[in-house]
C-alpha positions as a printed NumPy array, in Angstrom:
array([[  0.735,  72.244, -28.648],
       [ -0.082,  75.212, -30.624],
       [  1.851,  76.263, -33.797],
       [  2.846,  79.519, -32.105],
       [  4.009,  77.779, -29.067],
       [  5.771,  75.15 , -31.193],
       [  7.318,  78.059, -33.347],
       [  8.541,  79.917, -30.066],
       [ 10.291,  76.929, -28.725],
       [ 11.809,  76.206, -32.151],
       [ 13.331,  79.593, -32.267],
       [ 14.252,  79.236, -28.631],
       [ 16.265,  75.952, -29.395],
       [ 18.035,  77.386, -32.316],
       [ 19.024,  80.736, -30.547],
       [ 20.283,  78.767, -27.458],
       [ 22.504,  76.878, -29.761],
       [ 23.933,  79.777, -31.23 ],
       [ 22.428,  78.973, -34.532],
       [ 20.475,  81.316, -36.973],
       [ 16.825,  81.748, -37.822],
       [ 15.153,  82.723, -40.994],
       [ 13.832,  85.715, -39.167],
       [ 16.181,  88.355, -40.685],
       [ 18.444,  91.143, -39.117],
       [ 18.537,  94.876, -38.392],
       [ 20.138,  97.1  , -40.708],
       [ 21.669, 100.075, -38.909],
       [ 20.467, 102.864, -40.948],
       [ 22.748, 105.729, -41.672],
       [ 21.374, 108.947, -39.934],
       [ 22.554, 112.226, -39.003],
       [ 24.862, 111.911, -35.922],
       [ 23.614, 115.232, -34.494],
       [ 19.87 , 114.391, -34.793],
       [ 20.454, 111.136, -33.015],
       [ 22.201, 112.624, -30.301],
       [ 19.486, 115.151, -29.907],
       [ 17.021, 112.71 , -30.013],
       [ 18.425, 110.898, -27.003],
       [ 18.971, 114.123, -25.028],
       [ 15.208, 115.08 , -25.477],
       [ 14.244, 112.028, -23.838],
       [ 14.167, 113.408, -20.24 ],
       [ 11.423, 115.735, -21.218],
       [  9.172, 112.729, -21.566],
       [  9.998, 111.733, -18.06 ],
       [  8.844, 115.106, -16.502],
       [  5.23 , 114.58 , -17.605],
       [  3.228, 113.806, -14.697],
       [ -0.381, 112.349, -14.518],
       [ -2.068, 109.006, -14.865],
       [ -0.507, 106.892, -17.739],
       [ -2.346, 103.9  , -19.569],
       [ -1.663, 101.844, -22.714],
       [ -3.759,  99.016, -24.183],
       [ -0.901,  96.685, -25.531],
       [ -1.025,  93.903, -28.231],
       [ -2.149,  91.331, -25.471],
       [ -5.303,  93.617, -25.287],
       [ -4.025,  94.484, -21.801],
       [ -4.625,  97.755, -20.343],
       [ -1.51 ,  98.593, -18.783],
       [ -1.906, 101.464, -15.991],
       [  0.213, 103.653, -13.727],
       [ -0.153, 106.759, -11.61 ],
       [  2.289, 108.653, -13.836],
       [  4.144, 108.247, -17.116],
       [  6.913, 105.679, -16.733],
       [ 10.11 , 107.035, -16.287],
       [ 12.295, 103.985, -15.289],
       [ 11.828, 101.991, -18.767],
       [ 13.553,  98.737, -19.281],
       [ 13.096,  97.276, -22.89 ],
       [ 14.251,  94.703, -25.338],
       [ 17.073,  96.067, -27.198],
       [ 15.494,  96.697, -30.486],
       [ 12.586,  98.394, -28.601],
       [ 14.699, 100.568, -26.752],
       [ 16.224, 101.693, -30.132],
       [ 13.091, 102.511, -31.723],
       [ 12.089, 104.622, -28.652],
       [ 15.354, 106.349, -28.791],
       [ 14.584, 107.475, -32.274],
       [ 11.383, 109.057, -30.812],
       [ 13.114, 110.754, -28.143],
       [ 12.662, 108.259, -25.119],
       [ 15.539, 106.857, -23.403],
       [ 15.307, 103.563, -21.288],
       [ 17.003, 102.699, -18.111],
       [ 18.206,  99.353, -18.878],
       [ 17.933,  96.828, -21.937],
       [ 17.859,  93.093, -22.488],
       [ 18.716,  91.056, -25.799],
       [ 21.542,  91.762, -28.259],
       [ 23.198,  95.058, -27.373],
       [ 26.863,  94.36 , -28.028],
       [ 28.959,  92.433, -30.172],
       [ 32.135,  90.168, -28.949],
       [ 34.425,  93.208, -29.77 ],
       [ 32.172,  95.434, -27.501],
       [ 30.753,  97.51 , -30.254],
       [ 26.998,  98.089, -30.742],
       [ 24.987,  95.335, -32.24 ],
       [ 22.699,  96.078, -35.155],
       [ 19.619,  96.003, -32.851],
       [ 20.796,  98.809, -30.717],
       [ 20.329, 101.262, -33.494],
       [ 21.653, 104.751, -32.551],
       [ 21.904, 104.363, -28.736],
       [ 25.333, 104.715, -27.227],
       [ 25.95 , 101.112, -25.866],
       [ 28.719, 102.065, -23.184],
       [ 25.944, 103.979, -21.455],
       [ 23.399, 101.245, -21.435],
       [ 22.602,  99.002, -18.516],
       [ 22.509,  95.754, -19.996],
       [ 20.603,  93.173, -18.093],
       [ 21.489,  90.326, -20.608],
       [ 23.05 ,  90.276, -23.95 ],
       [ 22.327,  86.788, -25.159],
       [ 19.307,  84.507, -25.365],
       [ 18.405,  83.297, -21.741],
       [ 20.36 ,  85.96 , -20.056],
       [ 18.622,  88.236, -17.541],
       [ 19.908,  89.67 , -14.358],
       [ 16.86 ,  89.95 , -12.132],
       [ 18.888,  91.617,  -9.404],
       [ 20.171,  94.182, -11.489],
       [ 16.843,  94.804, -12.932],
       [ 15.233,  95.279,  -9.569],
       [ 17.989,  97.851,  -8.862],
       [ 16.883,  99.988, -11.727],
       [ 13.134, 100.175,  -9.842],
       [ 11.484,  99.729, -13.135],
       [  8.076, 101.295, -13.824],
       [  7.599,  99.11 , -17.147],
       [  9.235,  96.39 , -19.223],
       [  8.561,  96.51 , -22.817],
       [  9.393,  93.807, -25.538],
       [  7.827,  92.579, -28.773],
       [  6.166,  89.265, -29.305],
       [  6.739,  86.778, -32.047],
       [  3.812,  84.465, -31.334],
       [  0.041,  84.968, -30.481],
       [  0.366,  83.59 , -27.064],
       [  1.764,  86.905, -25.466],
       [  5.114,  85.532, -24.931],
       [  7.7  ,  88.484, -24.555],
       [ 10.715,  88.189, -26.621],
       [ 13.863,  87.431, -24.629],
       [ 12.156,  87.401, -21.346],
       [ 13.6  ,  84.021, -20.222],
       [ 10.574,  81.262, -19.824],
       [ 12.286,  79.973, -16.607],
       [ 12.26 ,  83.141, -14.731],
       [  9.544,  85.315, -16.319],
       [  7.328,  84.981, -13.152],
       [  9.905,  86.653, -11.078],
       [ 10.946,  89.147, -13.535],
       [  6.98 ,  90.202, -14.281],
       [  6.298,  90.518, -10.68 ],
       [  8.543,  93.459, -10.322],
       [  6.857,  95.716, -12.782],
       [  3.942,  96.076, -15.251],
       [  4.786,  94.827, -18.975],
       [  3.823,  95.941, -22.347],
       [  3.906,  93.733, -25.326],
       [  4.055,  94.84 , -29.014],
       [  3.339,  92.285, -31.607],
       [  5.58 ,  91.44 , -34.49 ],
       [  3.697,  88.275, -35.267],
       [  1.618,  87.659, -38.348],
       [  1.047,  91.282, -39.397],
       [  2.383,  93.634, -41.805],
       [  5.299,  96.024, -40.953],
       [  3.114,  99.227, -40.756],
       [  0.771,  97.775, -38.103],
       [  4.051,  97.286, -35.872],
       [  5.16 , 100.693, -36.599],
       [  1.989, 102.22 , -35.811],
       [  1.882, 100.369, -32.46 ],
       [  5.495, 101.467, -31.429],
       [  4.505, 105.052, -32.479],
       [  1.454, 105.034, -30.363],
       [  3.495, 103.655, -27.296],
       [  6.247, 106.334, -27.948],
       [  3.566, 109.03 , -28.208],
       [  2.104, 107.861, -24.775],
       [  5.465, 108.174, -23.202],
       [  5.797, 111.713, -23.995],
       [  7.441, 111.686, -27.43 ],
       [  6.665, 114.567, -29.729],
       [  5.672, 112.704, -32.766],
       [  4.612, 115.92 , -34.523],
       [  8.167, 117.131, -34.601],
       [  9.277, 117.8  , -38.025],
       [ 11.91 , 114.891, -37.632],
       [  9.318, 112.267, -37.048],
       [  6.744, 113.7  , -39.77 ],
       [  9.614, 113.531, -42.341],
       [ 10.713, 110.107, -41.296],
       [  7.084, 108.764, -41.833],
       [  6.936, 110.426, -45.289],
       [ 10.227, 109.013, -46.338],
       [  8.631, 105.389, -45.261],
       [  5.595, 105.814, -47.262],
       [  7.725, 107.071, -50.184],
       [  9.914, 104.07 , -49.914],
       [  6.933, 101.668, -49.723],
       [  5.74 , 103.31 , -52.964],
       [  8.993, 102.934, -54.5  ],
       [  9.115,  99.073, -53.571],
       [  5.627,  98.637, -54.961],
       [  6.444, 100.135, -58.388],
       [  9.665,  98.076, -58.487],
       [  7.931,  94.722, -57.725],
       [  5.205,  95.737, -60.521],
       [  7.871,  96.527, -63.036],
       [  9.827,  93.322, -62.262],
       [  7.24 ,  90.598, -61.276],
       [  9.808,  87.936, -62.595],
       [ 12.299,  88.568, -60.022],
       [ 12.199,  86.08 , -57.387],
       [ 13.189,  87.065, -53.861],
       [ 14.577,  84.263, -51.513],
       [ 14.698,  84.859, -47.562],
       [ 17.608,  83.106, -46.279],
       [ 19.705,  82.718, -42.867],
       [ 22.877,  80.823, -42.526],
       [ 24.265,  78.461, -39.574],
       [ 27.141,  76.146, -39.513],
       [ 25.054,  73.177, -40.599],
       [ 21.631,  74.377, -41.829],
       [ 20.3  ,  77.109, -44.312],
       [ 16.933,  78.372, -43.436],
       [ 14.439,  79.445, -46.036],
       [ 11.639,  81.699, -44.575],
       [  8.05 ,  81.632, -45.659],
       [  6.093,  84.838, -45.774],
       [  3.109,  84.335, -43.737],
       [  4.396,  85.321, -40.25 ],
       [  7.064,  87.945, -40.418],
       [  6.139,  91.494, -40.579],
       [  8.586,  92.343, -43.202],
       [  7.937,  89.611, -45.751],
       [  4.334,  89.764, -45.354],
       [  4.566,  93.506, -46.19 ],
       [  6.896,  92.695, -49.069],
       [  4.411,  90.285, -50.264],
       [  1.472,  92.935, -49.997],
       [  3.503,  95.231, -51.94 ],
       [  3.877,  92.584, -54.633],
       [  7.261,  91.226, -54.209],
       [  7.719,  87.95 , -55.68 ],
       [  8.779,  85.792, -52.612],
       [ 10.03 ,  82.341, -52.898],
       [  7.69 ,  80.191, -50.5  ],
       [  9.147,  76.933, -49.143],
       [  6.437,  73.987, -49.162],
       [  3.645,  74.038, -46.688],
       [  4.674,  70.467, -45.545],
       [  8.419,  71.922, -44.792],
       [  7.253,  74.997, -43.061],
       [  4.808,  73.104, -40.684],
       [  7.644,  71.664, -38.893],
       [  8.726,  75.3  , -37.657],
       [  5.09 ,  76.479, -37.029],
       [  5.256,  78.016, -40.424],
       [  8.305,  79.973, -40.14 ],
       [ 11.009,  78.477, -42.276],
       [ 12.399,  75.297, -43.99 ],
       [ 15.428,  73.796, -42.795],
       [ 17.744,  72.896, -45.772],
       [ 21.105,  71.139, -45.486],
       [ 24.2  ,  72.999, -47.606],
       [ 23.899,  70.279, -50.181],
       [ 20.432,  71.019, -50.782],
       [ 20.811,  74.84 , -50.795],
       [ 19.793,  75.481, -54.291],
       [ 16.416,  73.687, -53.793],
       [ 14.571,  77.066, -54.627],
       [ 15.737,  79.169, -57.674],
       [ 15.997,  82.802, -56.855],
       [ 17.279,  86.017, -58.308],
       [ 17.872,  87.75 , -55.142],
       [ 18.845,  86.442, -51.575],
       [ 18.016,  88.454, -48.787],
       [ 20.257,  87.335, -45.789],
       [ 19.942,  87.599, -42.046],
       [ 22.597,  89.943, -40.982],
       [ 22.163,  89.72 , -37.118],
       [ 25.347,  88.982, -35.282],
       [ 24.515,  85.422, -34.236],
       [ 24.233,  84.301, -37.753],
       [ 26.835,  83.544, -40.38 ],
       [ 27.362,  86.211, -42.969],
       [ 27.381,  85.773, -46.683],
       [ 31.014,  86.873, -46.914],
       [ 32.03 ,  84.234, -44.505],
       [ 29.963,  81.325, -46.029],
       [ 32.565,  78.681, -47.475],
       [ 30.19 ,  76.381, -48.649],
       [ 30.754,  75.675, -52.613],
       [ 27.093,  74.784, -53.194],
       [ 26.431,  78.469, -51.691],
       [ 28.902,  80.013, -53.979],
       [ 27.701,  78.326, -57.178],
       [ 24.015,  79.857, -56.446],
       [ 23.174,  82.173, -59.502],
       [ 22.253,  85.094, -57.275],
       [ 25.514,  84.65 , -55.165],
       [ 27.492,  84.505, -58.478],
       [ 25.544,  87.874, -59.917],
       [ 26.18 ,  89.556, -56.626],
       [ 22.555,  89.787, -55.934],
       [ 22.457,  89.263, -52.034],
       [ 21.438,  91.847, -49.698],
       [ 20.686,  92.032, -45.845],
       [ 17.107,  90.932, -44.655],
       [ 15.702,  92.822, -41.822],
       [ 12.482,  91.392, -40.289],
       [ 13.336,  91.812, -36.582],
       [ 13.38 ,  95.574, -37.263],
       [ 13.914,  98.508, -35.246],
       [ 10.21 ,  99.728, -35.027],
       [ 10.76 , 103.644, -36.091],
       [  9.892, 104.97 , -39.441],
       [ 13.626, 106.106, -39.634],
       [ 15.289, 102.656, -39.357],
       [ 12.601, 100.97 , -41.449],
       [ 12.619, 103.079, -44.475],
       [ 16.165, 101.77 , -45.649],
       [ 14.737,  98.156, -45.411],
       [ 12.339,  98.998, -48.245],
       [ 14.629, 101.267, -50.134],
       [ 17.548,  98.558, -50.298],
       [ 15.076,  95.716, -51.429],
       [ 13.592,  98.199, -54.173],
       [ 16.959,  98.959, -55.569],
       [ 17.961,  95.384, -55.644],
       [ 14.833,  94.453, -57.482],
       [ 15.268,  97.466, -59.864],
       [ 18.644,  96.656, -60.855],
       [ 18.459,  92.662, -60.584],
       [ 19.458,  90.543, -63.417],
       [ 17.174,  87.512, -64.154],
       [ 19.227,  84.774, -63.244],
       [ 17.058,  82.053, -61.666]])
């Protein structure tokens, strides 16, 4: 079994059990409400485009249709990214609403009350409801090199993928800007006005945030940053070589704490499992924590070993966002928040 396949099954098992991955969480970026609503309302313009449509996805597959897709079904995070570019979808699958009915962090600025949700949890996908949407195309991300579409259930994927062509955007073993470029290209192909002042400004802000993080990392090379994720019995420490955020952070000069190669091998290179008794194995000045709704949040961790960590005692714990909403607007705060944490961090490790 390949490492990519093993990693997929490892993540699947953890998610199915309601645990947490060291893959991170999406920060719901604060934006102008009026801009957000306008972005969504402009989406119908894209559907009015006519003529042949083709897009080469990250499986190197040419997806072709007689016209620009109007009935788009997408993984929630993908739908949220397209929404930022003015493209609305007909249905979503993946974390969309929390238990109290509020928007999940992966839903971004979308109005979840107006979404057709085909499945809100891992393994859920209502095929009959999907067929009823008369989908033109299905879009999701990919967390391995085999072309596996994220949150499309393995046991029913053949039935699902027979109903409409699919597009895969890779978020595996590459840096964040590359995945952002691919989502940008997809949105443009679907009719988004990527030359609008809003999009141009968002991209400039992302580039400025990247430069800020680069300068912060260069000025504070001694600050160690550990990427963690919490479940009831296990604390996960992520390696930096497969996730788009950590690979990019490292390229910008951030001093990422790396688990041992031997420990990473068991998860296909993604993370190391630690018991709470051993949560202090790797010294860190800043801890960036998975804030997805399926994970235990720092404020709710009761383990004494956690509370004794120098970074925790110093209040140097922030959110981590590797499963990001792939728009420049949503990824900018990811870089700014880490830059600010490094700029202000005390050396405690």
